[in-house]
Short mmCIF file of C-alpha atoms (C1' of nucleotides) in Angstrom, two decimals:
data_model
loop_
_atom_site.label_atom_id
_atom_site.label_comp_id
_atom_site.label_asym_id
_atom_site.label_seq_id
_atom_site.Cartn_x
_atom_site.Cartn_y
_atom_site.Cartn_z
CA MET A 1 -63.29 18.03 -24.28
CA SER A 2 -61.91 20.80 -22.13
CA LYS A 3 -64.03 23.88 -21.99
CA ASN A 4 -61.05 26.17 -22.01
CA GLY A 5 -61.26 29.51 -20.24
CA GLU A 6 -59.59 28.07 -17.19
CA LEU A 7 -57.34 25.49 -18.71
CA LYS A 8 -55.54 27.64 -21.17
CA GLU A 9 -54.75 30.34 -18.70
CA ASP A 10 -53.34 28.26 -15.98
CA LEU A 11 -52.05 24.80 -15.24
CA SER A 12 -53.49 24.86 -11.79
CA ASN A 13 -56.76 23.08 -11.36
CA TYR A 14 -55.48 19.94 -12.93
CA ASP A 15 -56.27 16.40 -11.95
CA PRO A 16 -53.80 13.94 -13.43
CA ARG A 17 -56.42 11.27 -13.93
CA GLU A 18 -58.67 13.54 -15.93
CA TYR A 19 -56.53 13.57 -19.04
CA ASP A 20 -55.26 11.07 -21.51
CA ASP A 21 -51.54 11.70 -21.44
CA PRO A 22 -49.32 11.09 -24.44
CA SER A 23 -46.20 8.99 -24.12
CA VAL A 24 -42.84 10.71 -24.10
CA THR A 25 -39.62 9.34 -25.53
CA THR A 26 -36.12 10.69 -25.61
CA ASP A 27 -34.15 9.79 -28.71
CA ILE A 28 -30.43 10.22 -29.11
CA ILE A 29 -28.79 10.92 -32.45
CA ILE A 30 -25.20 9.79 -32.05
CA VAL A 31 -22.90 11.37 -34.58
CA THR A 32 -19.25 10.66 -35.25
CA ILE A 33 -16.76 10.90 -38.09
CA ILE A 34 -15.54 7.74 -39.77
CA LYS A 35 -13.19 7.91 -42.71
CA ASN A 36 -14.05 11.41 -43.93
CA ASP A 37 -17.79 11.12 -43.46
CA LEU A 38 -20.34 12.05 -40.85
CA LYS A 39 -21.96 8.89 -39.57
CA VAL A 40 -24.98 8.31 -37.36
CA LEU A 41 -25.76 5.29 -35.23
CA LEU A 42 -29.08 3.70 -36.27
CA ILE A 43 -30.79 0.57 -35.07
CA LYS A 44 -32.97 -1.81 -37.04
CA ARG A 45 -36.46 -2.13 -35.60
CA LYS A 46 -37.44 -5.64 -34.60
CA HIS A 47 -41.12 -5.10 -33.95
CA HIS A 48 -44.25 -3.94 -35.51
CA PRO A 49 -44.57 -0.33 -36.43
CA PHE A 50 -41.88 0.08 -39.09
CA LYS A 51 -40.49 -3.39 -38.44
CA GLY A 52 -37.16 -3.81 -40.23
CA CYS A 53 -36.74 -0.08 -40.78
CA ARG A 54 -33.85 1.94 -39.49
CA ALA A 55 -34.49 4.21 -36.52
CA VAL A 56 -32.78 6.52 -34.10
CA PRO A 57 -32.16 4.80 -30.75
CA GLY A 58 -34.30 5.97 -27.88
CA GLY A 59 -36.71 4.90 -25.24
CA PHE A 60 -39.83 5.81 -23.36
CA LEU A 61 -39.38 8.18 -20.48
CA ASP A 62 -39.42 6.26 -17.23
CA VAL A 63 -41.06 8.56 -14.72
CA GLY A 64 -39.95 6.30 -11.89
CA ARG A 65 -36.32 7.16 -12.45
CA GLU A 66 -36.74 10.80 -11.42
CA GLU A 67 -34.20 11.69 -14.05
CA SER A 68 -33.93 14.85 -16.13
CA LEU A 69 -34.35 14.64 -19.89
CA ASP A 70 -30.70 15.55 -20.34
CA ASP A 71 -29.64 12.73 -18.05
CA THR A 72 -31.92 10.30 -19.81
CA ALA A 73 -30.38 11.10 -23.16
CA ALA A 74 -26.90 10.77 -21.71
CA ARG A 75 -27.74 7.42 -20.17
CA GLU A 76 -29.18 6.14 -23.44
CA LEU A 77 -26.00 7.14 -25.18
CA VAL A 78 -23.94 5.10 -22.78
CA GLU A 79 -26.26 2.11 -22.87
CA GLU A 80 -26.30 2.14 -26.62
CA THR A 81 -22.60 2.39 -27.22
CA ASN A 82 -20.79 1.27 -24.09
CA ILE A 83 -18.90 4.49 -24.54
CA ILE A 84 -16.26 5.49 -22.06
CA ALA A 85 -18.37 8.06 -20.30
CA SER A 86 -15.78 8.93 -17.72
CA VAL A 87 -14.13 12.29 -18.08
CA PRO A 88 -10.45 12.06 -18.98
CA GLU A 89 -8.27 14.76 -17.44
CA GLY A 90 -8.79 18.20 -18.88
CA LYS A 91 -11.15 17.10 -21.58
CA SER A 92 -14.81 17.87 -21.17
CA ALA A 93 -17.45 15.15 -21.15
CA ILE A 94 -19.35 13.92 -24.18
CA TYR A 95 -21.16 16.69 -26.01
CA ILE A 96 -24.93 16.29 -25.83
CA GLU A 97 -27.45 18.96 -26.76
CA GLN A 98 -31.20 19.05 -27.05
CA LEU A 99 -32.17 19.22 -30.70
CA LYS A 100 -35.93 19.62 -30.91
CA THR A 101 -39.19 18.04 -29.81
CA TYR A 102 -41.38 16.22 -32.30
CA GLY A 103 -45.06 15.77 -31.67
CA GLU A 104 -47.12 15.41 -34.84
CA PRO A 105 -50.31 13.55 -33.91
CA ASP A 106 -49.79 10.70 -36.38
CA ARG A 107 -46.07 10.12 -36.10
CA ASP A 108 -46.59 6.90 -34.19
CA PRO A 109 -49.54 4.75 -35.30
CA ARG A 110 -50.00 3.20 -31.86
CA LYS A 111 -50.71 6.25 -29.77
CA ARG A 112 -49.68 9.85 -29.35
CA VAL A 113 -45.94 10.04 -28.77
CA ILE A 114 -43.91 13.16 -28.04
CA THR A 115 -40.23 12.69 -28.77
CA VAL A 116 -37.57 14.92 -27.28
CA ALA A 117 -34.57 14.50 -29.56
CA TYR A 118 -30.98 15.00 -28.47
CA TYR A 119 -27.82 14.74 -30.49
CA ALA A 120 -24.34 13.80 -29.38
CA LEU A 121 -20.99 14.44 -31.03
CA VAL A 122 -18.40 11.81 -30.22
CA PRO A 123 -14.88 11.11 -31.48
CA PHE A 124 -14.84 7.72 -33.10
CA SER A 125 -11.84 6.80 -30.99
CA ALA A 126 -14.02 6.91 -27.89
CA PHE A 127 -16.05 3.89 -28.91
CA ASP A 128 -15.45 0.32 -27.98
CA LYS A 129 -14.95 -1.15 -31.43
CA GLN A 130 -16.04 -4.59 -30.29
CA VAL A 131 -19.55 -3.44 -29.51
CA ILE A 132 -20.34 -1.34 -32.52
CA GLU A 133 -19.18 -2.54 -35.86
CA ALA A 134 -17.58 0.21 -37.84
CA GLY A 135 -17.34 -1.30 -41.26
CA ASP A 136 -19.75 -1.06 -44.12
CA ASP A 137 -20.40 -4.75 -43.82
CA ALA A 138 -24.03 -5.62 -43.41
CA GLU A 139 -24.93 -6.65 -39.93
CA GLU A 140 -28.19 -8.09 -38.71
CA GLY A 141 -28.18 -7.56 -35.01
CA SER A 142 -28.33 -4.16 -33.55
CA ALA A 143 -26.84 -0.78 -34.27
CA LYS A 144 -24.90 0.31 -37.31
CA TRP A 145 -23.14 3.45 -38.50
CA LEU A 146 -24.82 4.98 -41.54
CA PHE A 147 -24.28 8.18 -43.51
CA LEU A 148 -25.86 11.17 -41.82
CA LYS A 149 -26.01 13.11 -45.06
CA SER A 150 -27.77 10.36 -47.00
CA PRO A 151 -29.75 8.19 -44.59
CA PRO A 152 -31.57 5.09 -45.83
CA LYS A 153 -34.93 5.60 -47.52
CA ASN A 154 -36.88 3.37 -45.17
CA MET A 155 -36.51 5.31 -41.97
CA ALA A 156 -39.09 4.72 -39.25
CA PHE A 157 -41.50 7.40 -38.00
CA ASP A 158 -40.30 10.94 -38.84
CA HIS A 159 -36.71 10.02 -38.18
CA LYS A 160 -35.53 11.13 -41.59
CA LYS A 161 -36.67 14.63 -40.75
CA ILE A 162 -34.90 14.37 -37.41
CA LEU A 163 -31.61 13.48 -39.09
CA LYS A 164 -32.05 16.39 -41.48
CA ASP A 165 -32.57 18.78 -38.58
CA THR A 166 -29.50 17.34 -36.86
CA LEU A 167 -27.28 17.98 -39.85
CA GLU A 168 -28.60 21.51 -40.19
CA ARG A 169 -27.93 22.19 -36.53
CA ILE A 170 -24.38 20.90 -36.71
CA ARG A 171 -23.66 22.91 -39.86
CA GLY A 172 -25.18 26.00 -38.35
CA LYS A 173 -23.25 25.82 -35.10
CA VAL A 174 -19.86 24.72 -36.33
CA SER A 175 -18.83 28.20 -37.42
CA TYR A 176 -19.57 30.09 -34.23
CA THR A 177 -19.13 27.52 -31.50
CA ASP A 178 -16.51 24.94 -30.57
CA ILE A 179 -18.58 21.85 -31.28
CA ALA A 180 -16.16 20.58 -33.91
CA PHE A 181 -13.59 19.68 -31.27
CA ASN A 182 -16.00 17.15 -29.81
CA LEU A 183 -15.50 14.99 -32.87
CA LEU A 184 -11.77 14.71 -32.27
CA PRO A 185 -9.73 12.92 -29.62
CA GLU A 186 -7.88 14.92 -27.02
CA LYS A 187 -4.79 15.29 -29.18
CA PHE A 188 -5.13 16.06 -32.85
CA THR A 189 -3.32 17.69 -35.74
CA TRP A 190 -4.18 20.79 -37.74
CA THR A 191 -5.04 18.68 -40.73
CA GLU A 192 -7.38 16.46 -38.73
CA LEU A 193 -9.13 19.52 -37.37
CA GLN A 194 -9.47 21.01 -40.83
CA ASN A 195 -10.89 17.71 -42.06
CA VAL A 196 -13.66 17.90 -39.48
CA TYR A 197 -14.66 21.35 -40.68
CA GLU A 198 -14.47 20.35 -44.33
CA ILE A 199 -16.59 17.26 -43.75
CA ILE A 200 -19.26 19.20 -41.87
CA LEU A 201 -19.34 22.14 -44.22
CA GLY A 202 -18.98 19.98 -47.29
CA LYS A 203 -16.34 22.09 -48.98
CA ARG A 204 -12.59 22.49 -49.09
CA LEU A 205 -10.84 25.19 -47.11
CA LEU A 206 -7.49 26.89 -47.46
CA ARG A 207 -4.93 25.86 -44.85
CA SER A 208 -3.56 29.25 -44.09
CA ASN A 209 -6.91 30.98 -43.72
CA PHE A 210 -8.34 28.12 -41.74
CA ARG A 211 -5.55 28.33 -39.20
CA ARG A 212 -5.78 32.07 -38.83
CA LYS A 213 -9.52 31.78 -38.26
CA ILE A 214 -9.20 29.00 -35.71
CA LYS A 215 -6.43 30.79 -33.87
CA SER A 216 -8.51 33.93 -33.67
CA MET A 217 -11.46 32.08 -32.16
CA TYR A 218 -9.95 29.45 -29.91
CA ILE A 219 -6.97 28.98 -27.65
CA LEU A 220 -5.03 25.87 -28.62
CA LYS A 221 -1.97 24.38 -27.00
CA GLU A 222 0.75 23.13 -29.29
CA LEU A 223 2.40 20.06 -27.84
CA LYS A 224 5.99 19.07 -28.21
CA GLU A 225 5.01 15.73 -29.67
CA THR A 226 4.45 15.13 -33.31
CA LYS A 227 2.26 12.65 -35.09
CA LYS A 228 4.26 10.07 -36.96
CA GLY A 229 3.72 6.71 -38.55
CA LYS A 230 2.04 8.03 -41.64
CA GLY A 231 5.25 7.63 -43.61
CA VAL A 232 5.70 10.38 -46.10
CA GLY A 233 5.65 14.11 -45.52
CA ARG A 234 6.58 16.48 -42.75
CA PRO A 235 5.25 15.36 -39.37
CA SER A 236 2.63 17.61 -37.86
CA VAL A 237 2.54 18.90 -34.33
CA LEU A 238 -0.18 17.69 -32.01
CA LEU A 239 -2.66 20.15 -30.55
CA LYS A 240 -4.94 20.29 -27.55
CA TYR A 241 -8.07 22.38 -27.38
CA VAL A 242 -8.02 24.75 -24.43
CA ARG A 243 -11.04 27.06 -24.71
CA MET A 244 -12.89 29.63 -26.78
CA LYS A 245 -11.75 33.21 -26.70
CA LYS A 246 -14.10 35.76 -25.19
CA LEU A 247 -16.48 37.89 -27.16
CA MET B 1 -38.26 -0.85 -13.26
CA SER B 2 -37.66 -1.67 -16.89
CA LYS B 3 -35.04 -4.26 -17.44
CA ASN B 4 -33.57 -2.46 -20.39
CA GLY B 5 -31.78 -4.40 -23.10
CA GLU B 6 -34.86 -4.36 -25.25
CA LEU B 7 -36.37 -1.07 -24.33
CA LYS B 8 -33.46 1.17 -24.95
CA GLU B 9 -32.77 -0.18 -28.37
CA ASP B 10 -36.19 0.02 -29.78
CA LEU B 11 -39.56 1.56 -29.14
CA SER B 12 -41.29 -1.47 -30.49
CA ASN B 13 -42.55 -3.90 -27.92
CA TYR B 14 -44.38 -1.24 -26.02
CA ASP B 15 -47.71 -1.56 -24.30
CA PRO B 16 -49.19 1.84 -23.50
CA ARG B 17 -50.71 0.66 -20.25
CA GLU B 18 -47.46 -0.66 -18.93
CA TYR B 19 -45.93 2.73 -18.21
CA ASP B 20 -46.66 5.71 -16.08
CA ASP B 21 -46.69 8.52 -18.58
CA PRO B 22 -45.76 12.06 -17.66
CA SER B 23 -48.06 14.93 -18.54
CA VAL B 24 -47.13 17.22 -21.40
CA THR B 25 -47.84 20.91 -21.65
CA THR B 26 -47.15 23.47 -24.32
CA ASP B 27 -46.38 26.93 -23.04
CA ILE B 28 -46.28 30.05 -25.15
CA ILE B 29 -44.04 32.99 -24.41
CA ILE B 30 -45.66 35.95 -26.10
CA VAL B 31 -43.24 38.80 -26.71
CA THR B 32 -43.91 42.28 -27.99
CA ILE B 33 -42.45 45.75 -27.78
CA ILE B 34 -44.20 48.42 -25.76
CA LYS B 35 -42.69 51.85 -25.40
CA ASN B 36 -39.05 50.94 -26.00
CA ASP B 37 -39.05 47.73 -24.00
CA LEU B 38 -39.44 44.03 -24.64
CA LYS B 39 -42.52 42.84 -22.81
CA VAL B 40 -43.83 39.36 -22.14
CA LEU B 41 -47.40 38.33 -21.40
CA LEU B 42 -47.64 36.59 -18.01
CA ILE B 43 -50.63 35.33 -16.09
CA LYS B 44 -51.11 35.22 -12.35
CA ARG B 45 -51.73 31.71 -11.05
CA LYS B 46 -55.01 31.27 -9.23
CA HIS B 47 -54.46 27.79 -7.83
CA HIS B 48 -52.21 25.82 -5.69
CA PRO B 49 -48.73 25.13 -6.88
CA PHE B 50 -47.24 28.62 -6.98
CA LYS B 51 -50.58 30.28 -6.32
CA GLY B 52 -50.33 34.02 -6.90
CA CYS B 53 -47.07 33.74 -8.80
CA ARG B 54 -46.55 34.88 -12.34
CA ALA B 55 -46.36 32.21 -15.02
CA VAL B 56 -46.12 31.75 -18.74
CA PRO B 57 -49.50 30.87 -20.25
CA GLY B 58 -49.92 27.32 -21.43
CA GLY B 59 -51.97 24.22 -21.11
CA PHE B 60 -51.90 20.47 -20.99
CA LEU B 61 -51.70 18.71 -24.29
CA ASP B 62 -55.10 17.42 -25.25
CA VAL B 63 -54.48 14.18 -27.10
CA GLY B 64 -58.07 14.11 -28.28
CA ARG B 65 -57.54 17.14 -30.50
CA GLU B 66 -55.14 15.34 -32.84
CA GLU B 67 -53.24 18.59 -33.14
CA SER B 68 -49.54 19.13 -33.68
CA LEU B 69 -47.49 20.85 -31.00
CA ASP B 70 -46.99 23.83 -33.29
CA ASP B 71 -50.72 24.15 -33.82
CA THR B 72 -51.38 23.85 -30.11
CA ALA B 73 -49.01 26.69 -29.35
CA ALA B 74 -50.57 28.82 -32.07
CA ARG B 75 -54.05 28.15 -30.74
CA GLU B 76 -53.03 29.03 -27.22
CA LEU B 77 -51.62 32.31 -28.48
CA VAL B 78 -54.94 33.19 -30.07
CA GLU B 79 -56.98 32.09 -27.07
CA GLU B 80 -54.82 34.06 -24.74
CA THR B 81 -54.74 37.32 -26.62
CA ASN B 82 -57.70 37.39 -29.02
CA ILE B 83 -55.10 38.34 -31.54
CA ILE B 84 -56.06 38.88 -35.14
CA ALA B 85 -54.68 35.61 -36.36
CA SER B 86 -55.79 36.13 -39.94
CA VAL B 87 -53.09 36.82 -42.44
CA PRO B 88 -53.19 40.33 -43.89
CA GLU B 89 -52.20 40.53 -47.55
CA GLY B 90 -48.54 40.03 -48.19
CA LYS B 91 -47.55 39.86 -44.58
CA SER B 92 -46.72 36.49 -43.13
CA ALA B 93 -48.60 35.07 -40.17
CA ILE B 94 -47.61 35.45 -36.54
CA TYR B 95 -44.08 34.29 -35.85
CA ILE B 96 -44.00 31.25 -33.59
CA GLU B 97 -40.98 29.04 -33.00
CA GLN B 98 -40.24 26.14 -30.72
CA LEU B 99 -37.88 27.28 -27.99
CA LYS B 100 -36.94 24.24 -25.93
CA THR B 101 -38.41 21.41 -23.89
CA TYR B 102 -38.15 21.42 -20.11
CA GLY B 103 -38.38 18.23 -18.15
CA GLU B 104 -36.59 18.33 -14.79
CA PRO B 105 -38.21 15.73 -12.53
CA ASP B 106 -39.15 18.17 -9.80
CA ARG B 107 -40.28 21.18 -11.80
CA ASP B 108 -43.93 20.53 -10.95
CA PRO B 109 -44.61 19.28 -7.43
CA ARG B 110 -47.78 17.45 -8.47
CA LYS B 111 -46.43 14.99 -10.98
CA ARG B 112 -43.88 14.69 -13.76
CA VAL B 113 -44.57 17.36 -16.38
CA ILE B 114 -42.75 17.84 -19.66
CA THR B 115 -43.19 21.32 -21.08
CA VAL B 116 -42.60 22.14 -24.72
CA ALA B 117 -42.03 25.89 -24.80
CA TYR B 118 -42.73 28.09 -27.81
CA TYR B 119 -42.20 31.79 -28.21
CA ALA B 120 -44.06 34.24 -30.40
CA LEU B 121 -43.05 37.68 -31.64
CA VAL B 122 -45.99 39.98 -32.22
CA PRO B 123 -46.30 43.68 -33.08
CA PHE B 124 -48.12 45.42 -30.28
CA SER B 125 -50.46 46.94 -32.83
CA ALA B 126 -51.86 43.48 -33.55
CA PHE B 127 -53.46 43.14 -30.14
CA ASP B 128 -56.95 44.00 -29.16
CA LYS B 129 -56.23 46.63 -26.53
CA GLN B 130 -59.52 46.00 -24.76
CA VAL B 131 -58.58 42.46 -23.86
CA ILE B 132 -55.06 42.92 -22.65
CA GLU B 133 -54.25 45.94 -20.60
CA ALA B 134 -51.11 47.61 -21.81
CA GLY B 135 -50.40 50.00 -19.02
CA ASP B 136 -48.25 49.53 -16.00
CA ASP B 137 -51.30 49.78 -13.80
CA ALA B 138 -51.74 46.86 -11.47
CA GLU B 139 -54.46 44.50 -12.56
CA GLU B 140 -55.87 41.59 -10.68
CA GLY B 141 -57.58 39.45 -13.23
CA SER B 142 -55.65 37.72 -15.91
CA ALA B 143 -52.71 38.46 -18.12
CA LYS B 144 -50.34 41.39 -17.94
CA TRP B 145 -47.36 42.65 -19.89
CA LEU B 146 -44.15 42.54 -17.88
CA PHE B 147 -40.52 43.24 -18.67
CA LEU B 148 -38.85 40.31 -20.41
CA LYS B 149 -35.40 41.46 -19.35
CA SER B 150 -36.29 41.75 -15.67
CA PRO B 151 -39.14 39.40 -14.87
CA PRO B 152 -40.71 39.33 -11.39
CA LYS B 153 -38.88 37.41 -8.70
CA ASN B 154 -41.75 35.11 -7.85
CA MET B 155 -42.08 33.22 -11.08
CA ALA B 156 -43.78 29.82 -10.96
CA PHE B 157 -42.00 26.56 -11.79
CA ASP B 158 -38.82 27.10 -13.84
CA HIS B 159 -40.41 29.89 -15.82
CA LYS B 160 -37.71 32.39 -14.98
CA LYS B 161 -35.23 30.16 -16.72
CA ILE B 162 -37.60 29.86 -19.67
CA LEU B 163 -37.78 33.63 -20.05
CA LYS B 164 -34.00 33.85 -19.86
CA ASP B 165 -33.67 31.29 -22.64
CA THR B 166 -36.22 33.20 -24.70
CA LEU B 167 -34.30 36.43 -24.45
CA GLU B 168 -31.07 34.69 -25.38
CA ARG B 169 -32.70 33.09 -28.38
CA ILE B 170 -34.11 36.39 -29.62
CA ARG B 171 -30.79 38.18 -29.15
CA GLY B 172 -28.95 35.39 -30.87
CA LYS B 173 -31.21 35.24 -33.89
CA VAL B 174 -31.85 38.92 -34.47
CA SER B 175 -28.55 39.49 -36.26
CA TYR B 176 -28.73 36.72 -38.80
CA THR B 177 -32.45 36.23 -39.39
CA ASP B 178 -35.40 38.50 -40.08
CA ILE B 179 -37.22 37.94 -36.82
CA ALA B 180 -37.08 41.63 -35.88
CA PHE B 181 -39.66 42.51 -38.52
CA ASN B 182 -42.23 40.39 -36.69
CA LEU B 183 -42.28 42.96 -33.93
CA LEU B 184 -43.36 45.73 -36.28
CA PRO B 185 -46.60 46.39 -38.12
CA GLU B 186 -46.73 45.99 -41.87
CA LYS B 187 -45.62 49.56 -42.51
CA PHE B 188 -42.85 51.07 -40.44
CA THR B 189 -40.13 53.70 -40.55
CA TRP B 190 -36.36 53.31 -40.48
CA THR B 191 -36.26 54.75 -37.00
CA GLU B 192 -38.86 52.31 -35.72
CA LEU B 193 -36.93 49.41 -37.18
CA GLN B 194 -33.71 50.65 -35.66
CA ASN B 195 -35.48 50.95 -32.30
CA VAL B 196 -36.41 47.28 -32.42
CA TYR B 197 -32.79 46.29 -32.95
CA GLU B 198 -31.54 48.64 -30.26
CA ILE B 199 -34.08 47.35 -27.76
CA ILE B 200 -33.23 43.72 -28.44
CA LEU B 201 -29.48 44.20 -28.52
CA GLY B 202 -29.53 46.68 -25.65
CA LYS B 203 -27.23 49.20 -27.26
CA ARG B 204 -27.34 52.22 -29.52
CA LEU B 205 -26.55 51.91 -33.22
CA LEU B 206 -25.45 54.43 -35.82
CA ARG B 207 -28.14 55.32 -38.34
CA SER B 208 -26.02 55.20 -41.41
CA ASN B 209 -24.36 51.90 -40.64
CA PHE B 210 -27.59 50.33 -39.51
CA ARG B 211 -29.26 51.15 -42.80
CA ARG B 212 -26.41 49.87 -44.88
CA LYS B 213 -26.43 46.63 -42.95
CA ILE B 214 -30.18 46.17 -43.23
CA LYS B 215 -30.16 46.98 -46.93
CA SER B 216 -27.44 44.44 -47.52
CA MET B 217 -29.40 41.67 -45.79
CA TYR B 218 -33.03 42.33 -46.65
CA ILE B 219 -35.10 43.62 -49.51
CA LEU B 220 -37.32 46.47 -48.37
CA LYS B 221 -39.87 48.44 -50.32
CA GLU B 222 -39.94 52.18 -49.78
CA LEU B 223 -43.49 53.48 -50.00
CA LYS B 224 -44.58 56.82 -51.35
CA GLU B 225 -46.33 57.61 -48.09
CA THR B 226 -44.66 59.28 -45.17
CA LYS B 227 -45.36 59.06 -41.48
CA LYS B 228 -46.68 62.30 -40.10
CA GLY B 229 -48.45 63.51 -37.02
CA LYS B 230 -45.36 63.52 -34.87
CA GLY B 231 -45.00 67.28 -35.22
CA VAL B 232 -41.43 68.38 -35.46
CA GLY B 233 -38.74 67.13 -37.77
CA ARG B 234 -38.53 65.78 -41.27
CA PRO B 235 -41.18 63.15 -41.97
CA SER B 236 -39.85 59.68 -42.56
CA VAL B 237 -40.76 57.38 -45.40
CA LEU B 238 -42.69 54.22 -44.66
CA LEU B 239 -41.19 50.83 -45.48
CA LYS B 240 -42.47 47.34 -46.10
CA TYR B 241 -40.45 44.21 -45.52
CA VAL B 242 -40.22 42.08 -48.65
CA ARG B 243 -37.79 39.23 -47.97
CA MET B 244 -34.29 38.23 -47.01
CA LYS B 245 -31.57 38.24 -49.62
CA LYS B 246 -30.04 34.90 -50.55
CA LEU B 247 -26.83 33.56 -49.06
"C1'" DT C 1 17.25 15.07 -54.38
"C1'" DC C 2 12.49 14.60 -55.12
"C1'" DA C 3 7.63 14.09 -53.73
"C1'" DA C 4 4.44 14.95 -50.27
"C1'" DA C 5 2.55 17.05 -46.53
"C1'" DA C 6 3.18 20.77 -42.93
"C1'" DG C 7 3.66 25.43 -42.01
"C1'" DT C 8 4.16 30.86 -43.09
"C1'" DG C 9 3.73 35.46 -45.35
"C1'" DT C 10 1.63 38.98 -48.30
"C1'" DT C 11 -1.60 41.26 -51.30
"C1'" DT C 12 -6.24 42.43 -52.26
"C1'" DG C 13 -10.79 43.62 -51.53
"C1'" DA C 14 -15.00 43.56 -48.80
"C1'" DC C 15 -17.13 45.20 -44.92
"C1'" DC C 16 -17.64 47.64 -40.45
"C1'" DT C 17 -16.86 52.00 -37.62
"C1'" DA C 18 -17.03 56.55 -36.88
"C1'" DC C 19 -18.08 60.94 -38.05
"C1'" DA C 20 -19.47 64.80 -40.82
"C1'" DC C 21 -22.62 66.85 -43.57
"C1'" DC C 22 -27.21 67.80 -46.05
"C1'" DC C 23 -32.53 67.78 -46.16
"C1'" DA C 24 -37.38 68.61 -44.78
"C1'" DT C 25 -40.59 70.15 -41.58
"C1'" DG C 26 -43.02 72.84 -37.54
"C1'" DG C 27 -42.92 76.59 -34.70
"C1'" DC D 1 -34.64 80.99 -39.49
"C1'" DC D 2 -33.64 77.69 -36.18
"C1'" DA D 3 -34.33 73.43 -33.66
"C1'" DT D 4 -35.32 68.68 -34.51
"C1'" DG D 5 -35.26 64.50 -36.44
"C1'" DG D 6 -34.64 62.11 -41.18
"C1'" DG D 7 -31.32 60.85 -44.71
"C1'" DT D 8 -26.49 60.34 -47.14
"C1'" DG D 9 -21.38 60.11 -48.13
"C1'" DT D 10 -16.78 58.93 -47.13
"C1'" DA D 11 -12.00 58.10 -44.86
"C1'" DG D 12 -9.74 54.59 -42.10
"C1'" DG D 13 -9.35 50.29 -39.83
"C1'" DT D 14 -10.20 45.27 -39.54
"C1'" DC D 15 -10.65 40.90 -41.34
"C1'" DA D 16 -11.14 37.16 -44.65
"C1'" DA D 17 -10.00 35.13 -49.47
"C1'" DA D 18 -6.60 33.85 -52.54
"C1'" DC D 19 -2.18 32.64 -53.68
"C1'" DA D 20 2.80 32.01 -53.41
"C1'" DC D 21 6.45 30.53 -50.90
"C1'" DT D 22 9.41 27.88 -47.30
"C1'" DT D 23 10.29 23.78 -44.21
"C1'" DT D 24 10.63 19.00 -42.84
"C1'" DT D 25 10.30 14.44 -43.46
"C1'" DG D 26 10.62 9.39 -46.01
"C1'" DA D 27 12.08 7.07 -49.87
#
DNA sequence: TCAAAAGTGTTTGACCTACACCCATGG
DNA sequence: CCATGGGTGTAGGTCAAACACTTTTGA
């Protein structure tokens, strides 16, 4: 089609109407922790390719919006979950990061589709429980929380691969970044924090070592309050994440 | 434009003709080491947006080719450099990895363009010197090797940012992966290997510690041959990279 | 006063840093 | 035989794993 020479070297003598452009979608993998498990929000497809299969929520890029890919992903997150997107004092906004772009020629049977995938880490407490059902009860309508580590077999497109990449990314980054804190509410206990790490890494950790490690990497603020209501055992102090230490 | 509700939840009831698709390009950041510096291959734009500016080579995605994004990037690398893309015995092929996707609405003044950026690490010895001029002599025609760490000021589009991200990625990965070996020919000396690390990390390392570290992470094969021709000093043994150690 | 969960301290060993020394070659 | 670069060994500090112990609460 294109006698290269020119084309490959330079994007310059390009006429938009000359080419058959692919479609572009941005998908958002929304991850949270529910009852000691990583969960991902998946929809059930209502229409023809992969009808009835589970899929990652997303949408075609609307060029008319003049919106960056990052903003598109963030907007889809809000639209999908009715999440409280406002920024509560001190705490940073929802964590969203670009994961990877998927573009195999046959991943969508209708036409060529390039998907820019993002993932978000959200504390479960941030969701409006009325909109998204948390339980394991079967639901027909829209979105549902499913296990990130063992997604359903009948996933649409290459979305199983996308979930696998997401899990790998989270596991890879949890040890040298502060992403884990994004899965917790503003105030949390040591045990809750340790749970997040254990769930992501899939193994048990020793309290003492875990705390030393965390303290060496991050600055935390110990609050005066304690968490009660659990009944038995010594009450734990509540913490706030402040920031990562340098270097 | 799109009354959402449906759209955002599902990619299903989609008619290709209904939307204004963006264009998609794949760009390839080709990195090598020349005389103790990281260099990147940049072209000079011949046509209107950013005419005369330096840019990363790339091209519009040709849907007709039915080619994955990875394959497109690999093909562009070959077309750009006439590199010996064949796989010499034992040694793995050219290292190419997806870097990131760039999609700000105003990054190309002509229309909306989504760019999937890849980077490649190539030993300088793999290039056909006749095609790409290595020297620092000014050239008018096509591609030229420039400093990755201090790219020219007049870079086209957001390509300066792309180069910055590339450098960060290489620096980040060099310590816990084996990417450094991709910048060396099949046979190399300890000193050459150490140079690669020092150039990427931008600091001097101690021989003894460097070797211990490398030996603990990778399996290397020490050859019987030695490197000579440098004149003075004890000749160094030649090494081959075998693989990374587990865990 | 006992169980359960939170919180602390100490020993051990692995690994990194720094530095000193030995080896092989060309002039 | 000496300058130059290649190659090796080791003492000391830092940090993480493992384990034992103390504290605070509800029942």
